[in-house]
Amino acid sequence: MPPTLRQCALKKPKPTPKPFQYTPEKANKTPAPTTYKPFALTLASRAEPTLLYQGASNTSYAAGSYVFGFFCLSWAVHATYVMYYHPPPSFNRLLKSLYFGMCGLAVGIGILFIMKPYRVVQSIQALPMTSGKGVQSLHLQLESAPLFPGIRPRTVSVPADSVILSGHMNPDTSGGIPLRLLELRRQRLEKAKRLREGSFLLLPFRQLGFHLWNGWQALKGSVLGEPFIYLRAKGYHGTWKVGQEAGWALDEGRAIDRIVKTRMTA
C-alpha cells in the first residue's frame, strides 16, 4: 500500500553526517615546575617534634672524669698543706714557689676534668615553630647533661640556622669512617659477642670483665679525649659536645647534616 499523505508529512529527512575533523590541542611547552621542600621546612611543617639524636649513657665517661679530677684536687690540697705547715728543710724559697705553682696547676686540671661531662648533649629534637604571621621555622631543642648527677638536665631551644658544628655527624659525608672509630666499634662488638656466648657458670666473670673494660675505656677517654663533635649556637655562650661513637642518630646522622648548613673548620 502506498504511504498516505500524512505519513509522508511525518517523515523527516535524515541529516547528512559531517566529516570528523581532529584538532589537536596545543601542548604546553613549559611544564609546571616541581617544587621540592627543603628538609628543614619539611620538619617544620610537621605537627609533632622529631627526634634527631639520642646519646648513649655517659655514666662511665662522667665517672672517669670525676675520679681523675677529684684525684688532682685532693693531691693539690694535700701537697699544699704539707708544704705550708711541714716544709722540707732542704727546700728554699724558689723551690717552694715552684711547688705551689704545681699545686695550682693540679687544681686547674682537676676542675677541667670535673667540667668535662658538663654540656654533653643527651638528645636533639627538631621543634616546629610558627610565628604570629604564620611563618614556619625550625628550632633544635638541645638537652645536655648537668654538671653533677641528680641535677635536672638543661634544655635549650635554638634556631636551626644558627647552629654551628665542628664536623659531620655522619662520617661517610666527610670522606669515610676514621680507622680509630672502626677499631673501637669492632672491639665493642667482639666484647658484646663474647658476653652473650660461652658457659653460663662463667657469665658473672665475663660481665665483671666487660664492665671493667668499659670503665677503663671511659677513664682513658676522659684523659685522652673522646671523639666529640662540638656544637655552638649564635647568640649563646659556651659549647656543647655531641658524641659520635655511641648513640642513635636519624638516618645515621645525615638528617642533622642536612639541617645544619654552617660548620666550623675542624
mmCIF file of N, CA and C in Angstrom, residues 147-261:
data_model
loop_
_atom_site.group_PDB
_atom_site.id
_atom_site.type_symbol
_atom_site.label_atom_id
_atom_site.label_comp_id
_atom_site.label_asym_id
_atom_site.label_seq_id
_atom_site.Cartn_x
_atom_site.Cartn_y
_atom_site.Cartn_z
ATOM 1 N N LEU A 147 76.032 19.271 85.459
ATOM 2 C CA LEU A 147 77.395 19.223 85.954
ATOM 3 C C LEU A 147 77.612 18.046 86.888
ATOM 4 N N PHE A 148 76.635 17.757 87.759
ATOM 5 C CA PHE A 148 76.746 16.648 88.698
ATOM 6 C C PHE A 148 75.498 15.776 88.579
ATOM 7 N N PRO A 149 75.608 14.492 88.901
ATOM 8 C CA PRO A 149 74.430 13.614 88.833
ATOM 9 C C PRO A 149 73.357 14.057 89.816
ATOM 10 N N GLY A 150 72.118 13.775 89.454
ATOM 11 C CA GLY A 150 70.996 14.145 90.308
ATOM 12 C C GLY A 150 70.388 15.485 89.982
ATOM 13 N N ILE A 151 71.082 16.305 89.197
ATOM 14 C CA ILE A 151 70.552 17.616 88.808
ATOM 15 C C ILE A 151 69.753 17.455 87.520
ATOM 16 N N ARG A 152 68.720 18.235 87.394
ATOM 17 C CA ARG A 152 67.860 18.155 86.214
ATOM 18 C C ARG A 152 68.631 18.588 84.969
ATOM 19 N N PRO A 153 68.536 17.830 83.872
ATOM 20 C CA PRO A 153 69.253 18.224 82.647
ATOM 21 C C PRO A 153 68.769 19.577 82.124
ATOM 22 N N ARG A 154 69.676 20.292 81.510
ATOM 23 C CA ARG A 154 69.358 21.610 80.973
ATOM 24 C C ARG A 154 68.865 21.472 79.541
ATOM 25 N N THR A 155 67.798 22.192 79.218
ATOM 26 C CA THR A 155 67.203 22.151 77.889
ATOM 27 C C THR A 155 67.231 23.554 77.297
ATOM 28 N N VAL A 156 67.736 23.652 76.075
ATOM 29 C CA VAL A 156 67.852 24.929 75.372
ATOM 30 C C VAL A 156 67.268 24.744 73.974
ATOM 31 N N SER A 157 66.479 25.706 73.525
ATOM 32 C CA SER A 157 65.914 25.706 72.181
ATOM 33 C C SER A 157 66.573 26.824 71.370
ATOM 34 N N VAL A 158 67.201 26.452 70.269
ATOM 35 C CA VAL A 158 67.925 27.406 69.425
ATOM 36 C C VAL A 158 67.425 27.269 67.994
ATOM 37 N N PRO A 159 67.459 28.343 67.198
ATOM 38 C CA PRO A 159 67.096 28.218 65.782
ATOM 39 C C PRO A 159 68.056 27.292 65.042
ATOM 40 N N ALA A 160 67.505 26.527 64.116
ATOM 41 C CA ALA A 160 68.337 25.552 63.393
ATOM 42 C C ALA A 160 69.369 26.226 62.509
ATOM 43 N N ASP A 161 69.045 27.401 61.968
ATOM 44 C CA ASP A 161 70.005 28.068 61.088
ATOM 45 C C ASP A 161 71.122 28.777 61.840
ATOM 46 N N SER A 162 71.059 28.787 63.178
ATOM 47 C CA SER A 162 72.113 29.423 63.965
ATOM 48 C C SER A 162 73.086 28.424 64.580
ATOM 49 N N VAL A 163 72.893 27.126 64.303
ATOM 50 C CA VAL A 163 73.737 26.093 64.889
ATOM 51 C C VAL A 163 74.990 25.920 64.036
ATOM 52 N N ILE A 164 76.124 25.790 64.699
ATOM 53 C CA ILE A 164 77.412 25.611 64.035
ATOM 54 C C ILE A 164 78.039 24.329 64.564
ATOM 55 N N LEU A 165 78.420 23.425 63.688
ATOM 56 C CA LEU A 165 79.055 22.172 64.056
ATOM 57 C C LEU A 165 80.516 22.176 63.643
ATOM 58 N N SER A 166 81.313 21.417 64.379
ATOM 59 C CA SER A 166 82.738 21.324 64.050
ATOM 60 C C SER A 166 83.042 20.194 63.073
ATOM 61 N N GLY A 167 82.043 19.439 62.679
ATOM 62 C CA GLY A 167 82.258 18.340 61.739
ATOM 63 C C GLY A 167 80.932 17.738 61.336
ATOM 64 N N HIS A 168 80.993 16.657 60.583
ATOM 65 C CA HIS A 168 79.802 15.977 60.104
ATOM 66 C C HIS A 168 79.374 14.908 61.098
ATOM 67 N N MET A 169 78.068 14.802 61.303
ATOM 68 C CA MET A 169 77.550 13.746 62.157
ATOM 69 C C MET A 169 77.726 12.376 61.520
ATOM 70 N N ASN A 170 77.580 12.298 60.219
ATOM 71 C CA ASN A 170 77.803 11.046 59.501
ATOM 72 C C ASN A 170 79.233 11.040 58.975
ATOM 73 N N PRO A 171 80.086 10.118 59.434
ATOM 74 C CA PRO A 171 81.475 10.136 58.969
ATOM 75 C C PRO A 171 81.621 9.911 57.481
ATOM 76 N N ASP A 172 80.640 9.215 56.840
ATOM 77 C CA ASP A 172 80.734 8.992 55.396
ATOM 78 C C ASP A 172 80.673 10.288 54.613
ATOM 79 N N THR A 173 80.009 11.315 55.174
ATOM 80 C CA THR A 173 79.895 12.593 54.484
ATOM 81 C C THR A 173 81.235 13.289 54.364
ATOM 82 N N SER A 174 82.113 13.071 55.334
ATOM 83 C CA SER A 174 83.407 13.747 55.332
ATOM 84 C C SER A 174 84.517 12.891 54.753
ATOM 85 N N GLY A 175 84.152 11.860 53.980
ATOM 86 C CA GLY A 175 85.161 11.091 53.279
ATOM 87 C C GLY A 175 85.575 9.818 53.976
ATOM 88 N N GLY A 176 84.619 9.027 54.487
ATOM 89 C CA GLY A 176 84.956 7.736 55.067
ATOM 90 C C GLY A 176 85.028 7.771 56.579
ATOM 91 N N ILE A 177 84.814 6.605 57.185
ATOM 92 C CA ILE A 177 84.849 6.482 58.631
ATOM 93 C C ILE A 177 86.303 6.388 59.081
ATOM 94 N N PRO A 178 86.716 7.155 60.076
ATOM 95 C CA PRO A 178 88.089 7.044 60.557
ATOM 96 C C PRO A 178 88.399 5.634 61.055
ATOM 97 N N LEU A 179 89.646 5.233 60.894
ATOM 98 C CA LEU A 179 90.049 3.880 61.280
ATOM 99 C C LEU A 179 89.927 3.663 62.776
ATOM 100 N N ARG A 180 90.162 4.709 63.566
ATOM 101 C CA ARG A 180 90.077 4.555 65.015
ATOM 102 C C ARG A 180 88.649 4.251 65.454
ATOM 103 N N LEU A 181 87.653 4.892 64.798
ATOM 104 C CA LEU A 181 86.262 4.608 65.138
ATOM 105 C C LEU A 181 85.880 3.189 64.737
ATOM 106 N N LEU A 182 86.368 2.739 63.579
ATOM 107 C CA LEU A 182 86.077 1.375 63.155
ATOM 108 C C LEU A 182 86.680 0.353 64.121
ATOM 109 N N GLU A 183 87.880 0.624 64.592
ATOM 110 C CA GLU A 183 88.519 -0.301 65.523
ATOM 111 C C GLU A 183 87.778 -0.351 66.852
ATOM 112 N N LEU A 184 87.332 0.792 67.357
ATOM 113 C CA LEU A 184 86.585 0.807 68.616
ATOM 114 C C LEU A 184 85.247 0.095 68.476
ATOM 115 N N ARG A 185 84.562 0.308 67.345
ATOM 116 C CA ARG A 185 83.302 -0.385 67.140
ATOM 117 C C ARG A 185 83.503 -1.892 67.030
ATOM 118 N N ARG A 186 84.570 -2.313 66.363
ATOM 119 C CA ARG A 186 84.843 -3.738 66.242
ATOM 120 C C ARG A 186 85.137 -4.350 67.608
ATOM 121 N N GLN A 187 85.890 -3.643 68.452
ATOM 122 C CA GLN A 187 86.185 -4.168 69.782
ATOM 123 C C GLN A 187 84.927 -4.279 70.631
ATOM 124 N N ARG A 188 84.041 -3.299 70.532
ATOM 125 C CA ARG A 188 82.815 -3.354 71.317
ATOM 126 C C ARG A 188 81.906 -4.484 70.855
ATOM 127 N N LEU A 189 81.840 -4.715 69.547
ATOM 128 C CA LEU A 189 81.024 -5.820 69.047
ATOM 129 C C LEU A 189 81.596 -7.167 69.492
ATOM 130 N N GLU A 190 82.911 -7.300 69.472
ATOM 131 C CA GLU A 190 83.520 -8.546 69.922
ATOM 132 C C GLU A 190 83.293 -8.773 71.409
ATOM 133 N N LYS A 191 83.411 -7.732 72.219
ATOM 134 C CA LYS A 191 83.166 -7.869 73.659
ATOM 135 C C LYS A 191 81.719 -8.265 73.934
ATOM 136 N N ALA A 192 80.775 -7.644 73.212
ATOM 137 C CA ALA A 192 79.360 -7.991 73.412
ATOM 138 C C ALA A 192 79.072 -9.419 72.962
ATOM 139 N N LYS A 193 79.725 -9.874 71.896
ATOM 140 C CA LYS A 193 79.524 -11.247 71.426
ATOM 141 C C LYS A 193 80.085 -12.248 72.426
ATOM 142 N N ARG A 194 81.248 -11.977 72.991
ATOM 143 C CA ARG A 194 81.813 -12.869 73.999
ATOM 144 C C ARG A 194 80.969 -12.897 75.263
ATOM 145 N N LEU A 195 80.314 -11.764 75.567
ATOM 146 C CA LEU A 195 79.471 -11.719 76.765
ATOM 147 C C LEU A 195 78.235 -12.598 76.602
ATOM 148 N N ARG A 196 77.697 -12.670 75.389
ATOM 149 C CA ARG A 196 76.499 -13.477 75.150
ATOM 150 C C ARG A 196 76.815 -14.968 75.054
ATOM 151 N N GLU A 197 77.969 -15.293 74.486
ATOM 152 C CA GLU A 197 78.319 -16.688 74.271
ATOM 153 C C GLU A 197 79.147 -17.218 75.445
ATOM 154 N N GLY A 198 79.336 -18.525 75.452
ATOM 155 C CA GLY A 198 80.163 -19.140 76.481
ATOM 156 C C GLY A 198 79.353 -19.841 77.545
ATOM 157 N N SER A 199 80.060 -20.323 78.557
ATOM 158 C CA SER A 199 79.428 -21.086 79.621
ATOM 159 C C SER A 199 78.591 -20.179 80.521
ATOM 160 N N PHE A 200 77.471 -20.734 81.005
ATOM 161 C CA PHE A 200 76.602 -19.967 81.884
ATOM 162 C C PHE A 200 77.238 -19.747 83.252
ATOM 163 N N LEU A 201 78.082 -20.677 83.703
ATOM 164 C CA LEU A 201 78.708 -20.544 85.008
ATOM 165 C C LEU A 201 79.740 -19.423 85.033
ATOM 166 N N LEU A 202 80.330 -19.159 83.880
ATOM 167 C CA LEU A 202 81.331 -18.088 83.812
ATOM 168 C C LEU A 202 80.725 -16.733 83.443
ATOM 169 N N LEU A 203 79.397 -16.647 83.368
ATOM 170 C CA LEU A 203 78.747 -15.394 82.986
ATOM 171 C C LEU A 203 79.051 -14.248 83.947
ATOM 172 N N PRO A 204 79.025 -14.433 85.289
ATOM 173 C CA PRO A 204 79.359 -13.302 86.183
ATOM 174 C C PRO A 204 80.769 -12.772 85.973
ATOM 175 N N PHE A 205 81.719 -13.682 85.705
ATOM 176 C CA PHE A 205 83.090 -13.227 85.485
ATOM 177 C C PHE A 205 83.228 -12.482 84.157
ATOM 178 N N ARG A 206 82.482 -12.937 83.155
ATOM 179 C CA ARG A 206 82.510 -12.222 81.870
ATOM 180 C C ARG A 206 81.878 -10.839 82.000
ATOM 181 N N GLN A 207 80.783 -10.758 82.753
ATOM 182 C CA GLN A 207 80.163 -9.449 82.969
ATOM 183 C C GLN A 207 81.082 -8.518 83.744
ATOM 184 N N LEU A 208 81.768 -9.049 84.760
ATOM 185 C CA LEU A 208 82.702 -8.236 85.522
ATOM 186 C C LEU A 208 83.841 -7.738 84.636
ATOM 187 N N GLY A 209 84.376 -8.614 83.807
ATOM 188 C CA GLY A 209 85.429 -8.191 82.893
ATOM 189 C C GLY A 209 84.940 -7.173 81.874
ATOM 190 N N PHE A 210 83.688 -7.340 81.416
ATOM 191 C CA PHE A 210 83.143 -6.386 80.445
ATOM 192 C C PHE A 210 82.987 -5.007 81.066
ATOM 193 N N HIS A 211 82.492 -4.941 82.305
ATOM 194 C CA HIS A 211 82.308 -3.648 82.963
ATOM 195 C C HIS A 211 83.656 -3.018 83.330
ATOM 196 N N LEU A 212 84.630 -3.834 83.712
ATOM 197 C CA LEU A 212 85.964 -3.286 83.973
ATOM 198 C C LEU A 212 86.588 -2.722 82.700
ATOM 199 N N TRP A 213 86.374 -3.423 81.598
ATOM 200 C CA TRP A 213 86.893 -2.926 80.311
ATOM 201 C C TRP A 213 86.207 -1.615 79.923
ATOM 202 N N ASN A 214 84.884 -1.529 80.141
ATOM 203 C CA ASN A 214 84.166 -0.286 79.856
ATOM 204 C C ASN A 214 84.660 0.845 80.744
ATOM 205 N N GLY A 215 84.925 0.535 82.035
ATOM 206 C CA GLY A 215 85.436 1.570 82.917
ATOM 207 C C GLY A 215 86.814 2.059 82.504
ATOM 208 N N TRP A 216 87.665 1.121 82.061
ATOM 209 C CA TRP A 216 88.997 1.526 81.604
ATOM 210 C C TRP A 216 88.910 2.367 80.336
ATOM 211 N N GLN A 217 88.020 1.986 79.410
ATOM 212 C CA GLN A 217 87.837 2.779 78.202
ATOM 213 C C GLN A 217 87.301 4.170 78.522
ATOM 214 N N ALA A 218 86.400 4.252 79.517
ATOM 215 C CA ALA A 218 85.861 5.559 79.897
ATOM 216 C C ALA A 218 86.933 6.429 80.535
ATOM 217 N N LEU A 219 87.759 5.815 81.416
ATOM 218 C CA LEU A 219 88.833 6.587 82.039
ATOM 219 C C LEU A 219 89.861 7.045 81.009
ATOM 220 N N LYS A 220 90.177 6.159 80.071
ATOM 221 C CA LYS A 220 91.119 6.538 79.021
ATOM 222 C C LYS A 220 90.523 7.607 78.117
ATOM 223 N N GLY A 221 89.210 7.488 77.841
ATOM 224 C CA GLY A 221 88.572 8.502 77.010
ATOM 225 C C GLY A 221 88.484 9.853 77.693
ATOM 226 N N SER A 222 88.287 9.854 79.023
ATOM 227 C CA SER A 222 88.226 11.125 79.732
ATOM 228 C C SER A 222 89.586 11.807 79.806
ATOM 229 N N VAL A 223 90.656 10.984 79.850
ATOM 230 C CA VAL A 223 92.005 11.572 79.917
ATOM 231 C C VAL A 223 92.486 11.996 78.535
ATOM 232 N N LEU A 224 92.335 11.102 77.559
ATOM 233 C CA LEU A 224 92.827 11.397 76.209
ATOM 234 C C LEU A 224 91.851 12.219 75.380
ATOM 235 N N GLY A 225 90.574 12.189 75.751
ATOM 236 C CA GLY A 225 89.598 12.968 74.998
ATOM 237 C C GLY A 225 88.754 12.094 74.102
ATOM 238 N N GLU A 226 87.448 12.190 74.243
ATOM 239 C CA GLU A 226 86.534 11.435 73.404
ATOM 240 C C GLU A 226 86.376 12.131 72.047
ATOM 241 N N PRO A 227 86.031 11.355 71.008
ATOM 242 C CA PRO A 227 85.793 11.970 69.694
ATOM 243 C C PRO A 227 84.438 12.683 69.636
ATOM 244 N N PHE A 228 84.392 13.848 70.245
ATOM 245 C CA PHE A 228 83.161 14.632 70.251
ATOM 246 C C PHE A 228 83.125 15.563 69.044
ATOM 247 N N ILE A 229 81.910 15.912 68.656
ATOM 248 C CA ILE A 229 81.672 16.987 67.701
ATOM 249 C C ILE A 229 81.167 18.182 68.504
ATOM 250 N N TYR A 230 81.817 19.301 68.352
ATOM 251 C CA TYR A 230 81.483 20.484 69.143
ATOM 252 C C TYR A 230 80.407 21.291 68.429
ATOM 253 N N LEU A 231 79.435 21.718 69.217
ATOM 254 C CA LEU A 231 78.260 22.420 68.694
ATOM 255 C C LEU A 231 78.165 23.778 69.362
ATOM 256 N N ARG A 232 77.972 24.771 68.557
ATOM 257 C CA ARG A 232 77.759 26.140 69.045
ATOM 258 C C ARG A 232 76.519 26.730 68.402
ATOM 259 N N ALA A 233 75.951 27.709 69.085
ATOM 260 C CA ALA A 233 74.777 28.404 68.582
ATOM 261 C C ALA A 233 75.022 29.904 68.680
ATOM 262 N N LYS A 234 74.704 30.589 67.624
ATOM 263 C CA LYS A 234 74.916 32.036 67.602
ATOM 264 C C LYS A 234 73.999 32.703 68.622
ATOM 265 N N GLY A 235 74.588 33.551 69.440
ATOM 266 C CA GLY A 235 73.835 34.226 70.480
ATOM 267 C C GLY A 235 73.853 33.513 71.816
ATOM 268 N N TYR A 236 74.485 32.337 71.894
ATOM 269 C CA TYR A 236 74.565 31.584 73.145
ATOM 270 C C TYR A 236 76.038 31.348 73.474
ATOM 271 N N HIS A 237 76.377 31.521 74.737
ATOM 272 C CA HIS A 237 77.745 31.325 75.186
ATOM 273 C C HIS A 237 77.967 29.850 75.501
ATOM 274 N N GLY A 238 79.183 29.404 75.316
ATOM 275 C CA GLY A 238 79.518 28.029 75.637
ATOM 276 C C GLY A 238 79.451 27.125 74.422
ATOM 277 N N THR A 239 79.923 25.900 74.622
ATOM 278 C CA THR A 239 79.996 24.900 73.565
ATOM 279 C C THR A 239 79.391 23.604 74.079
ATOM 280 N N TRP A 240 78.562 22.973 73.279
ATOM 281 C CA TRP A 240 78.010 21.661 73.580
ATOM 282 C C TRP A 240 78.844 20.590 72.884
ATOM 283 N N LYS A 241 78.805 19.384 73.448
ATOM 284 C CA LYS A 241 79.561 18.265 72.892
ATOM 285 C C LYS A 241 78.601 17.140 72.533
ATOM 286 N N VAL A 242 78.709 16.672 71.297
ATOM 287 C CA VAL A 242 77.852 15.598 70.781
ATOM 288 C C VAL A 242 78.732 14.384 70.513
ATOM 289 N N GLY A 243 78.386 13.248 71.130
ATOM 290 C CA GLY A 243 79.157 12.027 70.940
ATOM 291 C C GLY A 243 78.958 11.460 69.550
ATOM 292 N N GLN A 244 80.047 11.012 68.945
ATOM 293 C CA GLN A 244 79.999 10.474 67.585
ATOM 294 C C GLN A 244 80.090 8.960 67.555
ATOM 295 N N GLU A 245 80.693 8.343 68.565
ATOM 296 C CA GLU A 245 80.865 6.891 68.561
ATOM 297 C C GLU A 245 79.571 6.171 68.927
ATOM 298 N N ALA A 246 79.030 6.511 70.087
ATOM 299 C CA ALA A 246 77.841 5.823 70.581
ATOM 300 C C ALA A 246 76.620 6.708 70.385
ATOM 301 N N GLY A 247 75.454 6.086 70.581
ATOM 302 C CA GLY A 247 74.216 6.839 70.436
ATOM 303 C C GLY A 247 73.513 6.517 69.135
ATOM 304 N N TRP A 248 72.326 7.092 68.992
ATOM 305 C CA TRP A 248 71.494 6.894 67.807
ATOM 306 C C TRP A 248 71.240 8.237 67.167
ATOM 307 N N ALA A 249 71.290 8.267 65.837
ATOM 308 C CA ALA A 249 71.015 9.488 65.076
ATOM 309 C C ALA A 249 70.115 9.132 63.906
ATOM 310 N N LEU A 250 69.180 10.007 63.592
ATOM 311 C CA LEU A 250 68.248 9.780 62.495
ATOM 312 C C LEU A 250 68.997 9.725 61.171
ATOM 313 N N ASP A 251 68.740 8.648 60.417
ATOM 314 C CA ASP A 251 69.388 8.434 59.117
ATOM 315 C C ASP A 251 70.911 8.442 59.257
ATOM 316 N N GLU A 252 71.387 7.860 60.372
ATOM 317 C CA GLU A 252 72.824 7.746 60.650
ATOM 318 C C GLU A 252 73.531 9.106 60.663
ATOM 319 N N GLY A 253 72.806 10.127 61.123
ATOM 320 C CA GLY A 253 73.400 11.459 61.237
ATOM 321 C C GLY A 253 73.223 12.335 60.020
ATOM 322 N N ARG A 254 72.715 11.795 58.921
ATOM 323 C CA ARG A 254 72.553 12.620 57.717
ATOM 324 C C ARG A 254 71.464 13.671 57.881
ATOM 325 N N ALA A 255 70.473 13.389 58.756
ATOM 326 C CA ALA A 255 69.389 14.360 58.957
ATOM 327 C C ALA A 255 69.926 15.654 59.555
ATOM 328 N N ILE A 256 70.797 15.551 60.560
ATOM 329 C CA ILE A 256 71.372 16.756 61.158
ATOM 330 C C ILE A 256 72.302 17.444 60.171
ATOM 331 N N ASP A 257 73.031 16.670 59.379
ATOM 332 C CA ASP A 257 73.910 17.273 58.384
ATOM 333 C C ASP A 257 73.133 18.054 57.329
ATOM 334 N N ARG A 258 71.901 17.630 57.044
ATOM 335 C CA ARG A 258 71.081 18.353 56.066
ATOM 336 C C ARG A 258 70.422 19.581 56.648
ATOM 337 N N ILE A 259 70.222 19.598 57.964
ATOM 338 C CA ILE A 259 69.600 20.758 58.602
ATOM 339 C C ILE A 259 70.630 21.855 58.859
ATOM 340 N N VAL A 260 71.772 21.459 59.433
ATOM 341 C CA VAL A 260 72.816 22.422 59.797
ATOM 342 C C VAL A 260 73.696 22.649 58.579
ATOM 343 N N LYS A 261 73.747 23.869 58.114
ATOM 344 C CA LYS A 261 74.487 24.187 56.903
ATOM 345 C C LYS A 261 75.873 24.734 57.186
#
